[in-house]
Coordinates of C-alpha atoms in Angstrom, one line a residue:
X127 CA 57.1 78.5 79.3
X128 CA 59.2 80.2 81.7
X129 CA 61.6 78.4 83.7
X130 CA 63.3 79.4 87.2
X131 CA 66.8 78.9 88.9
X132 CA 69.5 77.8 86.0
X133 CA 67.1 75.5 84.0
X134 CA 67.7 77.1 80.7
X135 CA 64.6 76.0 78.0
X136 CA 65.9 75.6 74.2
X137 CA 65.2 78.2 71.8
X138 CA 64.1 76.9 68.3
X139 CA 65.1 80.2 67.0
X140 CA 68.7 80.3 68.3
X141 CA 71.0 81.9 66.0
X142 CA 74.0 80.2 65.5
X143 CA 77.3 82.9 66.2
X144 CA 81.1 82.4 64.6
X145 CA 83.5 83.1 67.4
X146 CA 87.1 84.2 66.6
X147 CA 90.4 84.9 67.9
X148 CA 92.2 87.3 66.5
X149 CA 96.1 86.9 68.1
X150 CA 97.8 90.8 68.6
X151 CA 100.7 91.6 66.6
X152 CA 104.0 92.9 68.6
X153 CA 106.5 94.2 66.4
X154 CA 109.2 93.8 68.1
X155 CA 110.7 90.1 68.6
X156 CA 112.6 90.4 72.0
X157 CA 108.9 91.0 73.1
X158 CA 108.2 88.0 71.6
X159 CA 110.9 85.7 72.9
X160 CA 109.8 87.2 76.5
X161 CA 105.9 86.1 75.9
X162 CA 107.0 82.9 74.7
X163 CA 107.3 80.9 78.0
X164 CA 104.1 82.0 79.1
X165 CA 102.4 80.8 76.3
X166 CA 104.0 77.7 76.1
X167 CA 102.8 77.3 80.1
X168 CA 99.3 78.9 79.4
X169 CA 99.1 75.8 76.5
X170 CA 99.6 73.0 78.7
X171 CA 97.2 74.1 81.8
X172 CA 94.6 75.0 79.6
X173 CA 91.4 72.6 79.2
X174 CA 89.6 71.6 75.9
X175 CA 87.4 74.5 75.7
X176 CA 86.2 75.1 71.7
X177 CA 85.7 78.6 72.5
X178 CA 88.9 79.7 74.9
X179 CA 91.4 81.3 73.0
X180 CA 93.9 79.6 74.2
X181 CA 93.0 76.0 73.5
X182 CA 92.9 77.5 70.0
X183 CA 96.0 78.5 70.0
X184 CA 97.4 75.4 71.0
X185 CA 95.6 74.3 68.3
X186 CA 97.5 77.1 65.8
X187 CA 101.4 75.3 67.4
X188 CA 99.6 71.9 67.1
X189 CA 97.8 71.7 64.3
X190 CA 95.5 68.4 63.5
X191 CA 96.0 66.0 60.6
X192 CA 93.5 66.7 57.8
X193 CA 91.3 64.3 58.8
X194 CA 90.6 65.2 61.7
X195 CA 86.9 66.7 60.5
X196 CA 86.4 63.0 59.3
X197 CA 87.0 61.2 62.4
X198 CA 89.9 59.7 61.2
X199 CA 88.6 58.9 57.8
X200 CA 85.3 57.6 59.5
X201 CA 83.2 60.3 57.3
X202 CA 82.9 60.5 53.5
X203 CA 84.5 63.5 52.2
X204 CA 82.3 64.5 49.6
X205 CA 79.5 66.5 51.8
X206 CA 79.2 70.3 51.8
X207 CA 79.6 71.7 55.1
X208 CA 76.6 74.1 55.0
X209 CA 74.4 71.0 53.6
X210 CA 74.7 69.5 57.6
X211 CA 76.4 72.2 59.8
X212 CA 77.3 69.1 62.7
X213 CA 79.5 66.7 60.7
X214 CA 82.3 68.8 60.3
X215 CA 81.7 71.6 63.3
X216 CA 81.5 68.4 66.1
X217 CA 85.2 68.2 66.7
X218 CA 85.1 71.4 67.7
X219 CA 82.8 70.7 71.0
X220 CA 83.9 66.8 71.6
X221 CA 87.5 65.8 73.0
X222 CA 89.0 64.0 69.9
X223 CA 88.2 60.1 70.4
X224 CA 91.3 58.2 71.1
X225 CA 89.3 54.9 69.7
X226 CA 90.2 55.3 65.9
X227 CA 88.3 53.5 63.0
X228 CA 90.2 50.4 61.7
X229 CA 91.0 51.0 58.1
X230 CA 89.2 47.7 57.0
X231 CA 85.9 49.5 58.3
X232 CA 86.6 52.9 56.6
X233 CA 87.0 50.7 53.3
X234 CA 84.1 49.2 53.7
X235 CA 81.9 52.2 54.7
X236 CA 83.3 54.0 51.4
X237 CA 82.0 50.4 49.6
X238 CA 78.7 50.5 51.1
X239 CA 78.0 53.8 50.3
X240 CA 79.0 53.5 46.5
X241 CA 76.4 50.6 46.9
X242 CA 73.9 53.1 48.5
X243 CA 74.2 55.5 45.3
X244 CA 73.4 52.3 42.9
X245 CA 70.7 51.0 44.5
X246 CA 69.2 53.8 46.9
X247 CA 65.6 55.4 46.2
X248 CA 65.2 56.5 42.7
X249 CA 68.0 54.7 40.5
X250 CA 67.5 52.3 38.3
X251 CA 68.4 49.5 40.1
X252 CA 65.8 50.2 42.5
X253 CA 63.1 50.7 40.6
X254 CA 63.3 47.2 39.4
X255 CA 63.8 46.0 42.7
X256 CA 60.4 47.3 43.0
X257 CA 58.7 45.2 40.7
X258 CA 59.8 42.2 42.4
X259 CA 57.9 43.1 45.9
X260 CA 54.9 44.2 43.7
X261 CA 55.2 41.1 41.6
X262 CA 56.0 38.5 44.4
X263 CA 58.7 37.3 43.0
X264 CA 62.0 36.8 42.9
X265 CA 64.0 38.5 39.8
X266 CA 67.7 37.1 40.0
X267 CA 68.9 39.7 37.4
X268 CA 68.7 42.2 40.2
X269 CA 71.7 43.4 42.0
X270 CA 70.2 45.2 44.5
X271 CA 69.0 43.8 48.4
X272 CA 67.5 45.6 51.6
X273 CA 66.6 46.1 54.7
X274 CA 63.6 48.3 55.6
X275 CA 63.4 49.3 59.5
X276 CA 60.5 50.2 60.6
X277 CA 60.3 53.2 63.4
X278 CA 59.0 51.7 67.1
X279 CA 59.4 53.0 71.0
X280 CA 61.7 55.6 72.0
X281 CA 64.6 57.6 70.4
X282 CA 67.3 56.2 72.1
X283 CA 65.4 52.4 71.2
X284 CA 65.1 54.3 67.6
X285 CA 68.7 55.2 67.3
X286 CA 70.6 52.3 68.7
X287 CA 68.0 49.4 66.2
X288 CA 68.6 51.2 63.3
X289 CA 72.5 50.8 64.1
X290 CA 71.6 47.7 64.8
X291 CA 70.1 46.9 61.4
X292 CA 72.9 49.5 59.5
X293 CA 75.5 46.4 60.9
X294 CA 73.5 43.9 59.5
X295 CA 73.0 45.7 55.9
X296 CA 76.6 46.6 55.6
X297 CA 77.5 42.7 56.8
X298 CA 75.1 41.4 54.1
X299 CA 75.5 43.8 51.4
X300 CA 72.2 45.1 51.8
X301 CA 70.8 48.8 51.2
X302 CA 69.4 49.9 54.3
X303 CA 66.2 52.0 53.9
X304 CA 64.0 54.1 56.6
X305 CA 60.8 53.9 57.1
X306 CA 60.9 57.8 58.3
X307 CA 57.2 58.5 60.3
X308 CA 56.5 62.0 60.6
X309 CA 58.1 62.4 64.6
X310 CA 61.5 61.7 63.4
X311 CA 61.7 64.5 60.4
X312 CA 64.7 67.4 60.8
X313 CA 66.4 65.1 63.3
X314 CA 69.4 63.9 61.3
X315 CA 71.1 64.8 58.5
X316 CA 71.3 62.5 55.4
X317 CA 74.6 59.7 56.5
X318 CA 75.5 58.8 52.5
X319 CA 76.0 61.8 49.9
X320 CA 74.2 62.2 46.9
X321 CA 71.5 59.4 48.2
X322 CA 68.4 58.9 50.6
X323 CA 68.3 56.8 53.2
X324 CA 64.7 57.4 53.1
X325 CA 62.0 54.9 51.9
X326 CA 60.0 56.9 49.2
X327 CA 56.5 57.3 50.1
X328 CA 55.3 55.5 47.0
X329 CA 57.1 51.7 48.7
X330 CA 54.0 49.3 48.2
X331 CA 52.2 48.5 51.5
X332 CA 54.0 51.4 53.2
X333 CA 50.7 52.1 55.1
X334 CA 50.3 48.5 57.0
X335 CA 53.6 48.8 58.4
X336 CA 51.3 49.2 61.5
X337 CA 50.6 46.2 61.2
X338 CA 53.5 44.2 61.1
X339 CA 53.9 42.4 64.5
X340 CA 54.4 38.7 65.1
X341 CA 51.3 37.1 64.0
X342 CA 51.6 38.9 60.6
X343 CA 51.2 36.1 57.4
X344 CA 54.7 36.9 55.8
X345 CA 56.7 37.3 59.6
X346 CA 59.7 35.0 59.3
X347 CA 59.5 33.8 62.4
X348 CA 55.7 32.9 62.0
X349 CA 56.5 31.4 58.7
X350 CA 58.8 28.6 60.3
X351 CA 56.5 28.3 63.0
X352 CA 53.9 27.3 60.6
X353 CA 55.8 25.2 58.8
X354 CA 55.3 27.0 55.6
X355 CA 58.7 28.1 54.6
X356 CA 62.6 26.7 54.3
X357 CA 65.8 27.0 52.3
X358 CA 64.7 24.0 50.0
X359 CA 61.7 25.4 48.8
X360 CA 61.9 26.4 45.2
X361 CA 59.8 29.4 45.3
X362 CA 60.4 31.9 48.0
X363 CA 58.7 35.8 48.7
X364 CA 60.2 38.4 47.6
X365 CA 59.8 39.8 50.9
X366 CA 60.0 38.8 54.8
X367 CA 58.9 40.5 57.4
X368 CA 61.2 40.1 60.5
X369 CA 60.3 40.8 64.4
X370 CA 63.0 41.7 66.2
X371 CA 61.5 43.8 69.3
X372 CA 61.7 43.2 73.1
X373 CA 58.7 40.6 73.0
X374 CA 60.0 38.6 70.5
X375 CA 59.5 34.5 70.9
X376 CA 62.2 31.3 70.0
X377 CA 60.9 31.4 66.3
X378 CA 61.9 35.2 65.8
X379 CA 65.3 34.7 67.2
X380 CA 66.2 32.0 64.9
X381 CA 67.3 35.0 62.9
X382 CA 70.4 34.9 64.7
X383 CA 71.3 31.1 63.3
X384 CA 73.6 30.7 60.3
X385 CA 71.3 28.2 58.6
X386 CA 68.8 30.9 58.8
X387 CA 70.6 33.1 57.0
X388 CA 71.4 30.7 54.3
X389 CA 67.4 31.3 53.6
X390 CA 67.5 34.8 54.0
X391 CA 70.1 35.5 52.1
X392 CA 67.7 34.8 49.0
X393 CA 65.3 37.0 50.4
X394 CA 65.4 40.4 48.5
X395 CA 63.7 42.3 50.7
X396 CA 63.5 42.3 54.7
X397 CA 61.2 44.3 56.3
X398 CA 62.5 44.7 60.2
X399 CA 60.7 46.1 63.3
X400 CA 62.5 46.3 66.4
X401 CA 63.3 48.6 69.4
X402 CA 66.2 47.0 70.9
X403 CA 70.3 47.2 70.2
X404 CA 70.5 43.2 68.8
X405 CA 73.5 44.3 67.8
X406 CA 75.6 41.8 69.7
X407 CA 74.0 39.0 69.1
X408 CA 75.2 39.2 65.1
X409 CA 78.4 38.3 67.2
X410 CA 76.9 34.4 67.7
X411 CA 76.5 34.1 64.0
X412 CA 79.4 32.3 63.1
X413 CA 79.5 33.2 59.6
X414 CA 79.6 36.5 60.3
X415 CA 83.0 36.4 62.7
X416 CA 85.9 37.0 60.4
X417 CA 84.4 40.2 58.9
X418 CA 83.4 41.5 62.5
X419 CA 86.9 40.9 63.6
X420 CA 88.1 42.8 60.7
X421 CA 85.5 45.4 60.6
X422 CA 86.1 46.1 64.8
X423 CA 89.4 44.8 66.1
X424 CA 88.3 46.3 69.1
X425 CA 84.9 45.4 70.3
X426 CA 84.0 48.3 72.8
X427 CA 83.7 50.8 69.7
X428 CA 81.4 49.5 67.1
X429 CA 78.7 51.9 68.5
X430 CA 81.0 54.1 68.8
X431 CA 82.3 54.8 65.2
X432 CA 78.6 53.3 63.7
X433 CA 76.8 56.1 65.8
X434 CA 79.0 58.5 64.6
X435 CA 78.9 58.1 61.1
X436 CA 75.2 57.8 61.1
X437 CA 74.0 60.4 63.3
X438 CA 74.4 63.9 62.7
X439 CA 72.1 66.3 64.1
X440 CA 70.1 68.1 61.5
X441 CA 70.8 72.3 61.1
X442 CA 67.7 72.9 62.9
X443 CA 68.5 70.7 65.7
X444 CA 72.8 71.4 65.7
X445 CA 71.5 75.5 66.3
X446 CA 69.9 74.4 69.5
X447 CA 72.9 72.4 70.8
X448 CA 75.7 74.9 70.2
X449 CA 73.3 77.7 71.2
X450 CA 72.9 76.2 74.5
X451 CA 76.7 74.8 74.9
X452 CA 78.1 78.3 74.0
X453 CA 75.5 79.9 76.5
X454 CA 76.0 77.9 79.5
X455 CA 78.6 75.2 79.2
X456 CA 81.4 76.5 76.9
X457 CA 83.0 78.7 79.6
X458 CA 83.1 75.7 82.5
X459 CA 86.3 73.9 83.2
X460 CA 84.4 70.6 83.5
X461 CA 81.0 69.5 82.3
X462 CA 79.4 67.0 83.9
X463 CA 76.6 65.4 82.3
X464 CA 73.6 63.3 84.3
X465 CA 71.1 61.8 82.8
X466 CA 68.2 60.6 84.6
X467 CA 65.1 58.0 84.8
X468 CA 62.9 55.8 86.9
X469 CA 61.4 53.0 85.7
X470 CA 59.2 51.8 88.4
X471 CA 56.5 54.0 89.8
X472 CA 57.2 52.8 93.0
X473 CA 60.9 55.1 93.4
X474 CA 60.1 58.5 95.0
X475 CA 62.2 61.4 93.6
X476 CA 63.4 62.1 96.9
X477 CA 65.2 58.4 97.1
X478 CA 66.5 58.7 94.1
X479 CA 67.9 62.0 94.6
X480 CA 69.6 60.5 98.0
X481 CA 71.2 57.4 95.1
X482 CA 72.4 60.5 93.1
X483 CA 74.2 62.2 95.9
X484 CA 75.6 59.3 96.9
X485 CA 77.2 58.6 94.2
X486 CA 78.6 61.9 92.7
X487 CA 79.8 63.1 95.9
X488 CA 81.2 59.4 96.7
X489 CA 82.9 58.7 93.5
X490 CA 83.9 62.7 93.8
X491 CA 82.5 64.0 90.4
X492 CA 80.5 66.6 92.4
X493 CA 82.1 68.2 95.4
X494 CA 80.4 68.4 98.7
X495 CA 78.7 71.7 99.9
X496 CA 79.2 73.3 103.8
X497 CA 75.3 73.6 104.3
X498 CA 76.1 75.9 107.6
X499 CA 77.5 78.7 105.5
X500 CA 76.5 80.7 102.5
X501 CA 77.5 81.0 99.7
X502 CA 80.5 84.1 98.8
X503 CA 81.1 85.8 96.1
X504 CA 82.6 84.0 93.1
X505 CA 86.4 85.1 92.9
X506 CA 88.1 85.7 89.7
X507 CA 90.6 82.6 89.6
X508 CA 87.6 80.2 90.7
X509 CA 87.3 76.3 89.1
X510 CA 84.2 76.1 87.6
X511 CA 81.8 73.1 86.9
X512 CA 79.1 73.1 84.7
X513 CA 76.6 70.1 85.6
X514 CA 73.9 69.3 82.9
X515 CA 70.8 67.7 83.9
X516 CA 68.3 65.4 81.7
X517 CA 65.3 64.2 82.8
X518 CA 61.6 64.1 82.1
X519 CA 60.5 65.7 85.2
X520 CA 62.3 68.8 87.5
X521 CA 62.9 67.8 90.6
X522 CA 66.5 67.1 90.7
X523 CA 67.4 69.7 88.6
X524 CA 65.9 72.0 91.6
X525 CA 67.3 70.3 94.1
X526 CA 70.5 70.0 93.0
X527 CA 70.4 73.6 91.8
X528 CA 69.6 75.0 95.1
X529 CA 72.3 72.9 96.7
X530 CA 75.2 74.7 94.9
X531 CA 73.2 77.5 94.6
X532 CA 73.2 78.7 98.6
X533 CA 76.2 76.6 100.1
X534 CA 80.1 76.9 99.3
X535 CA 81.8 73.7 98.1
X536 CA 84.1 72.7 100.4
X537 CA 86.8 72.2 97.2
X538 CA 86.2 76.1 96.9
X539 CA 84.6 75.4 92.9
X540 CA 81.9 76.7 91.4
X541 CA 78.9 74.6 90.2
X542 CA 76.1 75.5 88.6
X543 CA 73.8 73.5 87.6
X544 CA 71.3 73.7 84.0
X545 CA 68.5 71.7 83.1
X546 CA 67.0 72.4 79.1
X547 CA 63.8 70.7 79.3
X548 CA 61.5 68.7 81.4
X549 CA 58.8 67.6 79.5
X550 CA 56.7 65.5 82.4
X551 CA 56.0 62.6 79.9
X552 CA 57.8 60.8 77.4
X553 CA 56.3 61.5 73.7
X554 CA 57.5 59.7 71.1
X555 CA 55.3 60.2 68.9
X556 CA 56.1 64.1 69.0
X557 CA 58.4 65.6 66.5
X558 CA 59.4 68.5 69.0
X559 CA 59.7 66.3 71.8
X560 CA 62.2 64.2 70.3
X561 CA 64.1 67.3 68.6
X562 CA 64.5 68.1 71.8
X563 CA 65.5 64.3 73.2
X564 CA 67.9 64.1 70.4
X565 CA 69.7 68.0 71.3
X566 CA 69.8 66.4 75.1
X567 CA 71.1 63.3 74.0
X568 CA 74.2 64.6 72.0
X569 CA 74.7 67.5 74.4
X570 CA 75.4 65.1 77.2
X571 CA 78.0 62.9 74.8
X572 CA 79.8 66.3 75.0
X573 CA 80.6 66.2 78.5
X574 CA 83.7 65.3 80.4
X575 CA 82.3 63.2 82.6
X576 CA 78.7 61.1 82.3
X577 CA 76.4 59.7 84.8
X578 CA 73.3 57.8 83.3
X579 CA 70.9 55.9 85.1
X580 CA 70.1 51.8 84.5
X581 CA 68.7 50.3 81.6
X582 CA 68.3 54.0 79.8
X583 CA 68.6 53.7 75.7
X584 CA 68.5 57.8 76.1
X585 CA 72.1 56.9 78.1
X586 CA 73.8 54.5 76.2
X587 CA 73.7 56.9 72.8
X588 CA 74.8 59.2 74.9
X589 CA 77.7 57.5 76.4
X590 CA 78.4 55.5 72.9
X591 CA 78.7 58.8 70.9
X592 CA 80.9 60.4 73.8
X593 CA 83.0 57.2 73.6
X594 CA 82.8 57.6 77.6
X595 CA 82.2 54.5 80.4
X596 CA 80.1 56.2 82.6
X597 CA 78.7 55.8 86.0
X598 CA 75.5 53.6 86.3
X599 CA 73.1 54.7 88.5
X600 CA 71.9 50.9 89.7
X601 CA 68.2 50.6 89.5
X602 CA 66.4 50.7 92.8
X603 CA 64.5 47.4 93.4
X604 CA 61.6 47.1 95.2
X605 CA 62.1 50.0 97.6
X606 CA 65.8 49.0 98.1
X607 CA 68.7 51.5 97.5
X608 CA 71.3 49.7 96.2
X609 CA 74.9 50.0 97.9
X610 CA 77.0 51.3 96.1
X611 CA 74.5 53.7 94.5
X612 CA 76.7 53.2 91.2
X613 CA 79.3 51.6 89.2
X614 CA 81.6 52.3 86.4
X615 CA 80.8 51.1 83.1
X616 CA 83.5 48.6 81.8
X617 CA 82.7 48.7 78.7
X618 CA 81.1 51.9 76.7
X619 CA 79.3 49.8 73.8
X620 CA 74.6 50.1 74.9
X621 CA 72.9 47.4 76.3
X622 CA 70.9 44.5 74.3
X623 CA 68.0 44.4 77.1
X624 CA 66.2 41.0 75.3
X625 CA 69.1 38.5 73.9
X626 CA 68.7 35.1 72.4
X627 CA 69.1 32.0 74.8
X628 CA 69.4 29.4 72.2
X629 CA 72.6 27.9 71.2
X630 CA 72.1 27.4 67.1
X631 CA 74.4 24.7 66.9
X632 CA 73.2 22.5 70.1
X633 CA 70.1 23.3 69.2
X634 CA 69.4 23.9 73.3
X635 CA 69.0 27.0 75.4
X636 CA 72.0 28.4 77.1
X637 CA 73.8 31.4 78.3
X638 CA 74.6 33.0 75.1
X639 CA 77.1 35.0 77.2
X640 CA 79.3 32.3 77.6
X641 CA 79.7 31.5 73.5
X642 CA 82.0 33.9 72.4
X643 CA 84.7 36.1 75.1
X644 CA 83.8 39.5 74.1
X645 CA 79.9 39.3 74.8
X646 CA 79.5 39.4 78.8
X647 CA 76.2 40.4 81.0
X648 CA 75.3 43.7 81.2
X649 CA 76.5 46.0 84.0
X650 CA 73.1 47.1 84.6
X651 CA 70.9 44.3 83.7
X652 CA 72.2 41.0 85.0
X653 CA 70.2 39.1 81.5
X654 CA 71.0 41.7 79.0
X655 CA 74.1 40.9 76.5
X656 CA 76.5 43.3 75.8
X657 CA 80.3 43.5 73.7
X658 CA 84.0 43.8 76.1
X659 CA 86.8 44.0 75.3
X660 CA 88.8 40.2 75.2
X661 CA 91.2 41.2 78.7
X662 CA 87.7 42.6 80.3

């Protein structure tokens, strides 16, 4: 497919290229002490560009501690590089994050993953783990727990529930487990060494995870529905099945009760389907609130360092985001980053492109265009801006492309304006589709600045693994623009679109936003349940 304008499509065959600097030699040091100034100058006003030589040579006179390739200790240090190319070559294309991992969290990542190695697929400890959901019941002399998440929507719904359920494993001391379908192969690397995260082929049942949905005989919430399962029973399954997607009802969302818990806790293995970031509502169980306050002193940044010690692109999927960064983004002074989608049918393209004008030139991340001239020829000394575009469909991309394309800004900077897919339709099911989602997704938490659109899982991974608050495009409601067009984030942590509304203890439905101060309502969806900061 051949695309027009600046819309640049991703090669699958992209050659990844080592860039160097190689500094010149003067023999002479009063030459030296004469070049000296300039450099010094030439450090300070230059940006964080990987590839300009002189941001690397600020990074020669200011060189970064060693763990700077492990996110502050966020990342296990026993991977080989070439083994997954991303988790130590990321620094060098993302800003370093001023949110640091507490060191109760990197202690306890170090933990799980020792507990990973005993238990994971094909060790001992699992294979007699095994026996218990082929036998049905419950062996006490093993050690080993887990959580199986099975794979359901989207893969920005993917990504944020299986953090979701990773915070629930590690909180539990469960061995999370992935029930991998064949859409989501090459898209990450493996997070714990020397292990799979995987769930072998061979796990009992594997091929009726289909049919796992509320109404299925061993689904927790179904179970206490019927009346046919509690903590005082003597014998309990070896296995549950828990539904935790969007259309979840009351009995599924006892899961977020401590006295349920207390029952699952004996509960070797849980079986989980969701689609949605339930992430904060682990926050309401009360049991679970000393070790989150340790774990994240600071509440905006749990998906912030869990995303980015799970996810790293796979080879295959790191060559097309470096390809296309070093291409057309490295050599900007700014990258701007908008990611776009409507939800209702109703929303023309051309109102929504009037919302995203609107915004970026009102909040001044774009700058406004003389449309009664055309445009000059770029001059040497010119500030550029690089603005990448995500969506399913073109439109914008053109639009927005021809804008900058024909007219001069009136700041006197250069935009241009790149788009690396539009694929029409959302396919989920597609391995290639969402190799490309996932390239789209991490190239835009590489930007410098980030506009997403309203209620977009595809945004908030972006946004969460760019540790950026960016601007929300408001949805449009029933033909209604809304004023403003957009807001900033206060908080950077995604959205949990379908929360509980039932208060454990008071056993009554409430406003779960209003039982602990760091879970408020959602910027962008006044129902949905999200983590702040306490002073927020």
């Amino acid at each position: 497919m051949v695309l027009d304008g600046r819309r640049r499509p991703f090669n699958l065959n992209m050659q990844l290229k080592r860039h160097s600097f190689t500094m010149l030699r003067f023999p002479k040091l009063a030459t030296w002490m004469l070049l000296l100034p300039l450099l010094l100058f030439l450090l300070l006003i230059s940006h964080e560009n990987p590839f300009n030589p002189v941001t690397r040579l600020r990074n020669f006179f200011q060189p970064r501690s060693p763990d700077y390739k492990r996110l502050d200790g966020l990342l296990a240090p026993d991977f080989t590089e070439k083994s997954c190319l991303s988790r130590y070559q990321t620094v060098l294309y993302r800003k370093s994050s001023p949110h640091k991992p507490s060191s109760y969290l990197v202690a306890k990542l170090r933990s799980y993953e020792e507990l990973h190695k005993r238990c994971g697929p094909h060790t001992r400890s699992y294979s007699i783990s095994m026996e218990q959901i082929k036998s049905g019941q419950i062996n006490s002399s093993s050690e080993c727990n887990y959580v199986v998440w099975v794979a359901f929507c989207g893969l920005g719904n993917r990504i944020l529930s299986i953090t979701s359920a990773f915070l629930y494993a590690l909180l539990t001391n469960r061995v999370l487990l992935i029930n991998q379908e064949p859409e989501m192969e090459d898209l990450f690397c493996e997070p714990f060494s020397r292990t799979s995260w995987i769930l072998p082929k061979d796990f009992p049942f594997k091929d009726q995870f289909d049919s796992f949905e509320q109404d299925y005989a061993y689904s927790y919430g179904n179970m206490l529905k019927n009346n046919t399962i509690n903590a005082s029973m003597e014998s309990l399954p070896s296995y549950l099945h828990l539904y935790l997607s969007h259309d979840y009802d009351h009995h599924d969302k006892l899961f977020f009760c401590d006295q349920d818990q207390t029952l699952l806790r004996k509960i070797p293995w849980l079986i989980m389907k969701s689609n949605v970031y339930f992430l904060p509502s682990l926050f309401l169980i009360s049991s679970f609130e000393e070790e989150l306050n340790k774990l994240f002193p600071d509440k905006e940044t749990v998906f912030h360092h869990l995303g980015r010690y799970l996810f790293h692109p796979s080879n295959q999927v790191w060559g097309q985001i470096t390809g296309y960064y070093k291409k057309y983004l490295a050599k900007a002074d700014e990258r701007i980053g908008i990611q776009l989608r409507v939800f209702d049918n109703k929303t023309s393209s051309s109102q929504f492109m009037d919302q995203i004008l609107a915004c970026t030139l009102k909040e001044k991340l774009l700058p406004e265009v003389d449309m009664s001239k055309t445009i000059p020829a770029p001059s040497e000394n010119q500030r550029s801006k690089a603005v990448l575009i995500t969506s399913l469909i073109p439109d914008y991309f053109e639009k927005l492309n021809d804008m900058y394309l024909k007219h001069p800004t009136l700041s006197g900077e250069m935009v241009s304006v790149y788009q690396p897919s539009h694929e029409e339709e959302q396919h989920s099911d597609n391995n290639l589709h969402n190799m490309k989602a996932w390239a789209e997704i991490y190239l835009l938490s590489l930007t410098d600045v980030l506009v997403t659109s309203a209620w977009s899982t595809f945004g908030y991974v972006a946004q969460g693994l760019g540790g950026s608050r960016p601007w929300i495009l408001y949805k449009i409601s029933d033909g209604e623009t809304p004023d403003p067009p957009c807001g900033r984030a206060l908080s950077m942590e995604p959205c949990y679109h379908a929360p509980p509304i039932y208060d454990c203890k008071a056993k009554t439905e409430v406003d779960t936003a209003t039982l602990v101060p760091h879970l408020k309502h959602c910027e962008d969806i006044s129902w949905g349940l999200k983590l702040f900061n306490y002073d927020q």
